[in-house]
């Protein structure tokens, strides 16, 4: 057996990261010492090499703000506090304030407030402590410098914290939009499955009942019922298969899928309803034309669900289907004179139809007719110039 050494042997990139972190900490620990001797040597003027070295050490210490913000900030503040002991001039004070407050802004922009607020207090305290000796005996200057340091630290913290809040808000909006998109897709799939299966199961249930009643007395009629059940079952299985394939291969845009159903399949709906014992009288008006795919599918599903409701609930053997093509919309309607229907327009089918129409910014009504029976009507807007 071979021992697993993957956990004992670090990845090369991980080893390099550890080495780099060790180098950064060595530079940070030596930063105050380097500043101390640089200020002593710089009293007669700074050389280019000295300035470049200090910039490199400052950047090296600043890199640690990403992993250890408060210790890295402490090293920066200690370094410039030491520098101020050797060189008391405005330039060094400004450098101390700028570097300290930039670090505070970075911490506030990347860390929670439980870390950034102590960082701002620490920076202000260190800066105030270094100028305290120069303010003795000059209260007016003391007030001015204290206000300046407080405003600078507060502004840096506020800028960083505001940036962090905006970023967090944008992430929340993005996550909410993703959740809403997933929910909308789930509802769309639920509507598709309901509209596709409910119609077929309704037809199968009715045909099974007819077959069971006449199998002994009318074998030919029973065979017709069984044949209808077989055809309807195969169509439903094919539709389910297409839906599952579409879900599994949604990232494959070129996946060979059958076209979505539309009003071109109206004859099949009418024939299916007739097999279930309901004759549909179809009336078309307007110039029949190709519709956008989403509108064509919605119109088909609404008619399918409405006919299913007639077959299952209306208690009648006929109904009327109307399709009207207008310049800017298409209207579909199914009404019957039966005594059933869905009182109040409740049920998943009605809800699904209403949602489909709402997503397309159309109008939908469903309910009992004053003269008896039930009526389902939808008006789907068609943008001018758009066709399927």
CSV table of C-alpha atoms in Angstrom, one decimal:
chain,number,residue,atom,x,y,z
A,1,UNK,CA,0.0,0.0,0.0
A,2,UNK,CA,1.1,3.5,-0.8
A,3,UNK,CA,0.7,6.3,1.7
A,4,UNK,CA,-1.3,9.3,0.6
A,5,UNK,CA,1.2,12.2,0.8
A,6,UNK,CA,-1.1,14.8,-0.9
A,7,UNK,CA,-2.1,16.2,2.5
A,8,UNK,CA,1.5,16.3,3.7
A,9,UNK,CA,3.0,17.9,0.5
A,10,UNK,CA,1.8,21.4,-0.1
A,11,UNK,CA,0.9,22.5,-3.6
A,12,UNK,CA,3.6,24.6,-5.3
A,13,UNK,CA,1.4,27.6,-5.4
A,14,UNK,CA,0.5,27.2,-1.8
A,15,UNK,CA,4.2,27.0,-0.9
A,16,UNK,CA,4.9,30.1,-2.9
A,17,UNK,CA,2.1,31.9,-1.1
A,18,UNK,CA,3.5,31.0,2.3
A,19,UNK,CA,6.9,32.2,1.3
A,20,UNK,CA,5.5,35.5,0.0
A,21,UNK,CA,3.5,36.0,3.2
A,22,UNK,CA,6.6,35.4,5.3
A,23,UNK,CA,8.6,37.9,3.2
A,24,UNK,CA,5.8,40.4,3.6
A,25,UNK,CA,5.7,40.0,7.4
A,26,UNK,CA,9.5,40.4,7.6
A,27,UNK,CA,9.2,43.6,5.6
A,28,UNK,CA,6.3,44.8,7.8
A,29,UNK,CA,8.2,44.1,11.0
A,30,UNK,CA,11.3,45.9,9.7
A,31,UNK,CA,9.2,48.8,8.4
A,32,UNK,CA,9.3,51.0,11.6
A,33,UNK,CA,13.1,50.4,11.9
A,34,UNK,CA,13.6,51.3,8.2
A,35,UNK,CA,11.6,54.5,8.6
A,36,UNK,CA,13.4,55.5,11.8
A,37,UNK,CA,16.9,55.3,10.2
A,38,UNK,CA,15.6,56.8,6.9
A,39,UNK,CA,14.3,59.9,8.7
A,40,UNK,CA,17.7,60.2,10.5
A,41,UNK,CA,19.6,59.9,7.2
A,42,UNK,CA,17.1,62.1,5.4
A,43,UNK,CA,17.7,65.2,7.5
A,44,UNK,CA,20.2,66.3,4.9
A,45,UNK,CA,18.0,65.2,2.0
A,46,UNK,CA,16.5,61.9,0.6
A,47,UNK,CA,18.2,60.0,-2.1
A,48,UNK,CA,16.2,58.2,-4.9
A,49,UNK,CA,17.3,54.8,-3.6
A,50,UNK,CA,16.1,55.6,-0.1
A,51,UNK,CA,12.7,56.8,-1.4
A,52,UNK,CA,12.3,53.8,-3.7
A,53,UNK,CA,13.1,51.5,-0.8
A,54,UNK,CA,10.6,53.1,1.5
A,55,UNK,CA,7.9,52.9,-1.2
A,56,UNK,CA,8.6,49.2,-1.7
A,57,UNK,CA,8.4,48.5,2.0
A,58,UNK,CA,5.2,50.5,2.4
A,59,UNK,CA,3.6,48.6,-0.5
A,60,UNK,CA,4.8,45.3,1.0
A,61,UNK,CA,3.2,46.2,4.3
A,62,UNK,CA,0.0,47.4,2.6
A,63,UNK,CA,-0.4,44.0,0.9
A,64,UNK,CA,-1.0,42.4,4.3
A,65,UNK,CA,-4.1,44.5,4.7
A,66,UNK,CA,-5.9,41.8,2.6
A,67,UNK,CA,-5.2,39.0,5.1
A,68,UNK,CA,-4.5,40.7,8.4
A,69,UNK,CA,-5.9,44.2,8.2
A,70,UNK,CA,-5.6,45.3,11.8
A,71,UNK,CA,-2.0,44.0,12.4
A,72,UNK,CA,-0.9,45.5,9.1
A,73,UNK,CA,-2.5,48.8,9.9
A,74,UNK,CA,-0.8,48.8,13.2
A,75,UNK,CA,2.6,48.3,11.6
A,76,UNK,CA,2.0,51.2,9.2
A,77,UNK,CA,0.9,53.5,12.0
A,78,UNK,CA,3.8,52.5,14.3
A,79,UNK,CA,6.2,53.1,11.4
A,80,UNK,CA,5.0,56.6,10.8
A,81,UNK,CA,4.7,57.4,14.5
A,82,UNK,CA,8.4,56.5,14.8
A,83,UNK,CA,9.2,58.6,11.7
A,84,UNK,CA,7.5,61.6,13.3
A,85,UNK,CA,9.8,61.4,16.3
A,86,UNK,CA,12.7,62.1,14.1
A,87,UNK,CA,11.2,64.5,11.6
A,88,UNK,CA,8.5,67.0,12.8
A,89,UNK,CA,7.3,68.7,9.6
A,90,UNK,CA,4.0,69.0,7.7
A,91,UNK,CA,5.1,66.7,4.8
A,92,UNK,CA,5.6,63.8,7.2
A,93,UNK,CA,2.3,64.5,8.9
A,94,UNK,CA,0.5,64.5,5.6
A,95,UNK,CA,2.1,61.3,4.5
A,96,UNK,CA,1.2,59.7,7.9
A,97,UNK,CA,-2.5,60.8,7.5
A,98,UNK,CA,-2.8,59.9,3.9
A,99,UNK,CA,-1.3,56.4,4.3
A,100,UNK,CA,-3.2,55.7,7.5
A,101,UNK,CA,-6.5,56.9,6.2
A,102,UNK,CA,-6.1,55.1,2.8
A,103,UNK,CA,-5.6,51.9,4.8
A,104,UNK,CA,-8.7,52.7,6.9
A,105,UNK,CA,-10.7,53.2,3.7
A,106,UNK,CA,-9.5,49.9,2.3
A,107,UNK,CA,-10.4,48.0,5.4
A,108,UNK,CA,-13.8,49.7,5.6
A,109,UNK,CA,-14.5,48.7,2.0
A,110,UNK,CA,-13.5,45.1,2.4
A,111,UNK,CA,-14.3,44.2,6.0
A,112,UNK,CA,-17.4,44.3,8.2
A,113,UNK,CA,-17.8,47.2,10.6
A,114,UNK,CA,-16.7,45.2,13.6
A,115,UNK,CA,-13.2,45.4,12.0
A,116,UNK,CA,-13.3,48.7,10.2
A,117,UNK,CA,-14.5,50.9,13.1
A,118,UNK,CA,-11.7,49.8,15.4
A,119,UNK,CA,-9.3,50.4,12.5
A,120,UNK,CA,-10.6,54.0,12.1
A,121,UNK,CA,-10.3,54.6,15.8
A,122,UNK,CA,-6.8,53.1,15.9
A,123,UNK,CA,-5.7,55.3,13.0
A,124,UNK,CA,-7.1,58.5,14.6
A,125,UNK,CA,-5.6,57.6,17.9
A,126,UNK,CA,-2.1,57.0,16.4
A,127,UNK,CA,-2.2,60.2,14.4
A,128,UNK,CA,-3.4,62.2,17.3
A,129,UNK,CA,-0.8,60.8,19.6
A,130,UNK,CA,2.1,61.8,17.3
A,131,UNK,CA,0.9,65.5,17.0
A,132,UNK,CA,0.0,65.8,20.7
A,133,UNK,CA,3.5,67.2,21.8
A,134,UNK,CA,3.3,69.9,19.2
A,135,UNK,CA,-0.1,71.1,20.4
A,136,UNK,CA,0.9,71.8,24.0
A,137,UNK,CA,0.5,75.5,24.7
A,138,UNK,CA,-1.4,76.2,21.4
A,139,UNK,CA,-5.1,75.3,22.0
A,140,UNK,CA,-6.3,76.8,18.8
A,141,UNK,CA,-3.9,74.8,16.7
A,142,UNK,CA,-4.8,71.7,18.8
A,143,UNK,CA,-8.5,72.1,17.9
A,144,UNK,CA,-7.7,72.6,14.2
A,145,UNK,CA,-5.4,69.6,13.9
A,146,UNK,CA,-7.8,67.3,16.0
A,147,UNK,CA,-10.7,68.3,13.8
A,148,UNK,CA,-8.6,67.7,10.7
A,149,UNK,CA,-7.5,64.2,11.8
A,150,UNK,CA,-11.1,63.3,12.9
A,151,UNK,CA,-12.6,64.5,9.6
A,152,UNK,CA,-10.0,62.7,7.5
A,153,UNK,CA,-10.3,59.4,9.3
A,154,UNK,CA,-14.1,59.7,9.3
A,155,UNK,CA,-14.3,60.5,5.6
A,156,UNK,CA,-12.0,57.6,4.7
A,157,UNK,CA,-14.0,55.2,6.8
A,158,UNK,CA,-17.3,56.5,5.3
A,159,UNK,CA,-16.1,56.2,1.7
A,160,UNK,CA,-14.9,52.6,2.2
A,161,UNK,CA,-18.0,51.6,4.2
A,162,UNK,CA,-20.3,53.1,1.5
A,163,UNK,CA,-18.5,51.3,-1.2
A,164,UNK,CA,-18.9,48.0,0.7
A,165,UNK,CA,-22.6,48.6,1.3
A,166,UNK,CA,-23.2,49.4,-2.4
A,167,UNK,CA,-21.3,46.2,-3.4
A,168,UNK,CA,-23.3,44.1,-0.8
A,169,UNK,CA,-26.6,45.6,-2.1
A,170,UNK,CA,-25.6,44.8,-5.7
A,171,UNK,CA,-24.8,41.3,-4.7
A,172,UNK,CA,-28.2,40.9,-2.9
A,173,UNK,CA,-30.0,42.3,-5.9
A,174,UNK,CA,-28.1,39.8,-8.1
A,175,UNK,CA,-28.9,36.9,-5.8
A,176,UNK,CA,-32.6,38.0,-5.6
A,177,UNK,CA,-32.8,38.3,-9.4
A,178,UNK,CA,-31.3,34.8,-9.8
A,179,UNK,CA,-33.8,33.4,-7.3
A,180,UNK,CA,-36.7,35.1,-9.0
A,181,UNK,CA,-35.5,33.7,-12.4
A,182,UNK,CA,-35.3,30.2,-10.9
A,183,UNK,CA,-38.8,30.5,-9.5
A,184,UNK,CA,-40.2,31.9,-12.7
A,185,UNK,CA,-38.6,29.0,-14.6
A,186,UNK,CA,-40.1,26.5,-12.2
A,187,UNK,CA,-43.5,28.0,-12.6
A,188,UNK,CA,-43.1,27.9,-16.3
A,189,UNK,CA,-42.2,24.2,-16.3
A,190,UNK,CA,-45.1,23.5,-13.9
A,191,UNK,CA,-47.5,25.3,-16.2
A,192,UNK,CA,-46.2,23.4,-19.2
A,193,UNK,CA,-46.4,20.0,-17.5
A,194,UNK,CA,-49.9,20.7,-16.1
A,195,UNK,CA,-51.3,22.0,-19.4
A,196,UNK,CA,-49.7,19.1,-21.3
A,197,UNK,CA,-50.6,16.3,-18.9
A,198,UNK,CA,-54.0,17.4,-17.5
A,199,UNK,CA,-55.6,17.4,-21.0
A,200,UNK,CA,-54.2,13.9,-21.8
A,201,UNK,CA,-55.1,12.4,-18.5
A,202,UNK,CA,-58.6,13.8,-18.7
A,203,UNK,CA,-59.1,12.2,-22.2
A,204,UNK,CA,-57.6,8.9,-20.9
A,205,UNK,CA,-59.9,8.8,-17.9
A,206,UNK,CA,-63.0,9.4,-19.9
A,207,UNK,CA,-62.0,6.8,-22.6
A,208,UNK,CA,-61.1,4.3,-19.9
A,209,UNK,CA,-64.6,4.8,-18.3
A,210,UNK,CA,-66.3,4.4,-21.7
A,211,UNK,CA,-64.3,1.3,-22.5
A,212,UNK,CA,-65.0,-0.4,-19.2
A,213,UNK,CA,-68.8,0.2,-19.6
A,214,UNK,CA,-69.1,-1.1,-23.1
A,215,UNK,CA,-66.4,-3.8,-23.2
A,216,UNK,CA,-68.9,-6.6,-22.9
A,217,UNK,CA,-71.7,-5.2,-25.0
A,218,UNK,CA,-69.8,-3.2,-27.7
A,219,UNK,CA,-66.3,-4.6,-28.2
A,220,UNK,CA,-65.6,-2.4,-31.2
A,221,UNK,CA,-66.4,0.8,-29.2
A,222,UNK,CA,-64.1,-0.5,-26.4
A,223,UNK,CA,-61.3,-1.1,-28.9
A,224,UNK,CA,-61.7,2.5,-30.2
A,225,UNK,CA,-61.5,3.7,-26.6
A,226,UNK,CA,-58.3,1.7,-26.0
A,227,UNK,CA,-56.8,2.9,-29.2
A,228,UNK,CA,-57.5,6.5,-28.2
A,229,UNK,CA,-55.9,5.8,-24.8
A,230,UNK,CA,-52.8,4.4,-26.5
A,231,UNK,CA,-52.4,7.3,-28.9
A,232,UNK,CA,-53.0,9.9,-26.2
A,233,UNK,CA,-50.5,8.1,-23.9
A,234,UNK,CA,-47.8,8.0,-26.5
A,235,UNK,CA,-48.3,11.7,-27.3
A,236,UNK,CA,-48.1,12.6,-23.6
A,237,UNK,CA,-44.9,10.5,-23.1
A,238,UNK,CA,-43.4,12.1,-26.2
A,239,UNK,CA,-44.2,15.6,-24.8
A,240,UNK,CA,-42.7,14.7,-21.4
A,241,UNK,CA,-39.6,13.3,-23.1
A,242,UNK,CA,-39.2,16.6,-25.1
A,243,UNK,CA,-39.5,18.6,-21.9
A,244,UNK,CA,-37.0,16.5,-20.0
A,245,UNK,CA,-34.5,16.6,-22.9
A,246,UNK,CA,-34.9,20.4,-23.0
A,247,UNK,CA,-34.2,20.6,-19.3
A,248,UNK,CA,-31.2,18.4,-19.4
A,249,UNK,CA,-29.7,20.0,-22.5
A,250,UNK,CA,-30.6,23.6,-21.9
A,251,UNK,CA,-27.0,24.7,-22.3
A,252,UNK,CA,-26.8,22.9,-25.7
A,253,UNK,CA,-28.5,25.4,-28.0
A,254,UNK,CA,-28.2,23.1,-31.0
A,255,UNK,CA,-30.0,20.2,-29.3
A,256,UNK,CA,-32.5,18.7,-31.8
A,257,UNK,CA,-35.9,19.4,-30.2
A,258,UNK,CA,-39.4,19.2,-31.7
A,259,UNK,CA,-41.0,22.6,-32.2
A,260,UNK,CA,-43.3,23.9,-29.4
A,261,UNK,CA,-47.0,23.4,-30.1
A,262,UNK,CA,-49.1,26.3,-31.4
A,263,UNK,CA,-52.4,27.2,-33.0
A,264,UNK,CA,-51.4,25.1,-36.0
A,265,UNK,CA,-52.2,22.1,-33.7
A,266,UNK,CA,-55.8,23.2,-33.1
A,267,UNK,CA,-57.2,20.4,-35.2
A,268,UNK,CA,-55.5,17.8,-33.0
A,269,UNK,CA,-57.0,19.5,-29.9
A,270,UNK,CA,-60.5,19.4,-31.4
A,271,UNK,CA,-60.0,15.7,-32.4
A,272,UNK,CA,-58.8,14.8,-28.9
A,273,UNK,CA,-61.9,16.5,-27.4
A,274,UNK,CA,-64.1,14.7,-29.8
A,275,UNK,CA,-62.6,11.4,-28.8
A,276,UNK,CA,-63.5,12.3,-25.2
A,277,UNK,CA,-67.1,13.0,-26.2
A,278,UNK,CA,-67.1,16.8,-26.6
A,279,UNK,CA,-67.6,18.3,-30.1
A,280,UNK,CA,-65.9,21.7,-30.5
A,281,UNK,CA,-67.4,24.2,-33.0
A,282,UNK,CA,-64.4,26.3,-34.2
A,283,UNK,CA,-64.9,29.8,-35.5
A,284,UNK,CA,-62.0,31.7,-37.0
A,285,UNK,CA,-62.1,35.4,-37.8
A,286,UNK,CA,-59.5,37.9,-39.1
A,287,UNK,CA,-56.5,37.1,-41.3
A,288,UNK,CA,-54.8,34.0,-40.0
A,289,UNK,CA,-51.1,34.5,-39.7
A,290,UNK,CA,-48.0,33.2,-38.0
A,291,UNK,CA,-47.6,34.4,-34.4
A,292,UNK,CA,-44.5,34.9,-32.2
A,293,UNK,CA,-43.5,31.6,-30.6
A,294,UNK,CA,-44.4,32.6,-27.0
A,295,UNK,CA,-47.8,34.0,-28.0
A,296,UNK,CA,-48.6,31.0,-30.2
A,297,UNK,CA,-47.7,28.6,-27.4
A,298,UNK,CA,-49.7,30.5,-24.8
A,299,UNK,CA,-52.8,30.6,-27.1
A,300,UNK,CA,-52.5,26.8,-27.7
A,301,UNK,CA,-52.1,26.0,-24.0
A,302,UNK,CA,-55.1,28.2,-23.0
A,303,UNK,CA,-57.3,26.5,-25.6
A,304,UNK,CA,-56.0,23.1,-24.5
A,305,UNK,CA,-56.7,23.7,-20.8
A,306,UNK,CA,-60.1,25.3,-21.5
A,307,UNK,CA,-61.1,22.2,-23.6
A,308,UNK,CA,-59.8,20.0,-20.8
A,309,UNK,CA,-62.1,21.8,-18.3
A,310,UNK,CA,-65.1,21.4,-20.6
A,311,UNK,CA,-64.4,17.6,-21.0
A,312,UNK,CA,-63.9,17.1,-17.2
A,313,UNK,CA,-66.2,19.5,-15.6
A,314,UNK,CA,-68.9,21.0,-17.9
A,315,UNK,CA,-71.1,17.9,-18.2
A,316,UNK,CA,-71.9,18.7,-21.9
A,317,UNK,CA,-71.1,17.2,-25.2
A,318,UNK,CA,-70.4,20.4,-27.1
A,319,UNK,CA,-68.6,23.7,-26.8
A,320,UNK,CA,-67.6,26.7,-28.9
A,321,UNK,CA,-64.1,27.8,-29.7
A,322,UNK,CA,-63.4,31.2,-31.2
A,323,UNK,CA,-60.0,32.5,-32.4
A,324,UNK,CA,-59.9,36.1,-33.7
A,325,UNK,CA,-56.8,37.6,-35.3
A,326,UNK,CA,-56.5,41.4,-35.1
A,327,UNK,CA,-53.8,43.8,-36.1
A,328,UNK,CA,-52.3,44.1,-32.6
A,329,UNK,CA,-53.6,41.1,-30.8
A,330,UNK,CA,-55.1,37.6,-31.0
A,331,UNK,CA,-58.2,36.6,-29.0
A,332,UNK,CA,-59.1,33.1,-28.0
A,333,UNK,CA,-62.3,32.0,-26.3
A,334,UNK,CA,-63.9,28.7,-25.2
A,335,UNK,CA,-67.5,28.6,-23.9
A,336,UNK,CA,-70.0,26.0,-23.2
A,337,UNK,CA,-73.6,25.6,-22.0
A,338,UNK,CA,-72.9,22.9,-19.5
A,339,UNK,CA,-73.8,22.9,-15.8
A,340,UNK,CA,-70.3,22.2,-14.4
A,341,UNK,CA,-67.3,24.5,-14.7
A,342,UNK,CA,-65.0,25.7,-12.1
A,343,UNK,CA,-66.9,28.0,-9.8
A,344,UNK,CA,-65.0,31.2,-9.1
A,345,UNK,CA,-62.4,30.4,-11.6
A,346,UNK,CA,-60.3,28.4,-9.1
A,347,UNK,CA,-57.9,25.5,-9.9
A,348,UNK,CA,-54.3,25.2,-11.1
A,349,UNK,CA,-55.5,25.2,-14.7
A,350,UNK,CA,-57.2,28.6,-14.4
A,351,UNK,CA,-54.2,29.9,-12.4
A,352,UNK,CA,-51.8,28.7,-15.0
A,353,UNK,CA,-53.8,30.3,-17.8
A,354,UNK,CA,-54.0,33.6,-15.9
A,355,UNK,CA,-50.2,33.5,-15.3
A,356,UNK,CA,-49.5,32.9,-19.0
A,357,UNK,CA,-51.6,35.8,-20.1
A,358,UNK,CA,-50.2,38.1,-17.4
A,359,UNK,CA,-46.6,37.3,-18.5
A,360,UNK,CA,-47.5,38.5,-22.0
A,361,UNK,CA,-49.3,41.6,-20.7
A,362,UNK,CA,-52.6,40.4,-21.9
A,363,UNK,CA,-56.1,40.2,-20.4
A,364,UNK,CA,-57.8,37.0,-19.1
A,365,UNK,CA,-61.3,36.2,-17.9
A,366,UNK,CA,-62.8,33.0,-16.7
A,367,UNK,CA,-66.1,32.4,-15.0
A,368,UNK,CA,-69.7,31.3,-15.3
A,369,UNK,CA,-71.9,32.8,-18.1
A,370,UNK,CA,-75.1,34.6,-17.1
A,371,UNK,CA,-77.1,32.4,-19.4
A,372,UNK,CA,-75.5,29.2,-18.1
A,373,UNK,CA,-72.3,27.4,-18.8
A,374,UNK,CA,-68.7,28.6,-18.5
A,375,UNK,CA,-66.5,30.9,-20.5
A,376,UNK,CA,-62.7,31.3,-20.8
A,377,UNK,CA,-61.4,34.2,-22.8
A,378,UNK,CA,-57.9,35.7,-23.4
A,379,UNK,CA,-56.6,38.6,-25.3
A,380,UNK,CA,-52.9,38.4,-26.1
A,381,UNK,CA,-51.1,41.5,-27.5
A,382,UNK,CA,-49.0,40.9,-30.7
A,383,UNK,CA,-46.3,43.6,-31.2
A,384,UNK,CA,-46.7,45.2,-34.6
A,385,UNK,CA,-44.4,43.7,-37.2
A,386,UNK,CA,-43.6,40.6,-35.2
A,387,UNK,CA,-44.4,37.1,-36.6
A,388,UNK,CA,-43.3,33.7,-35.7
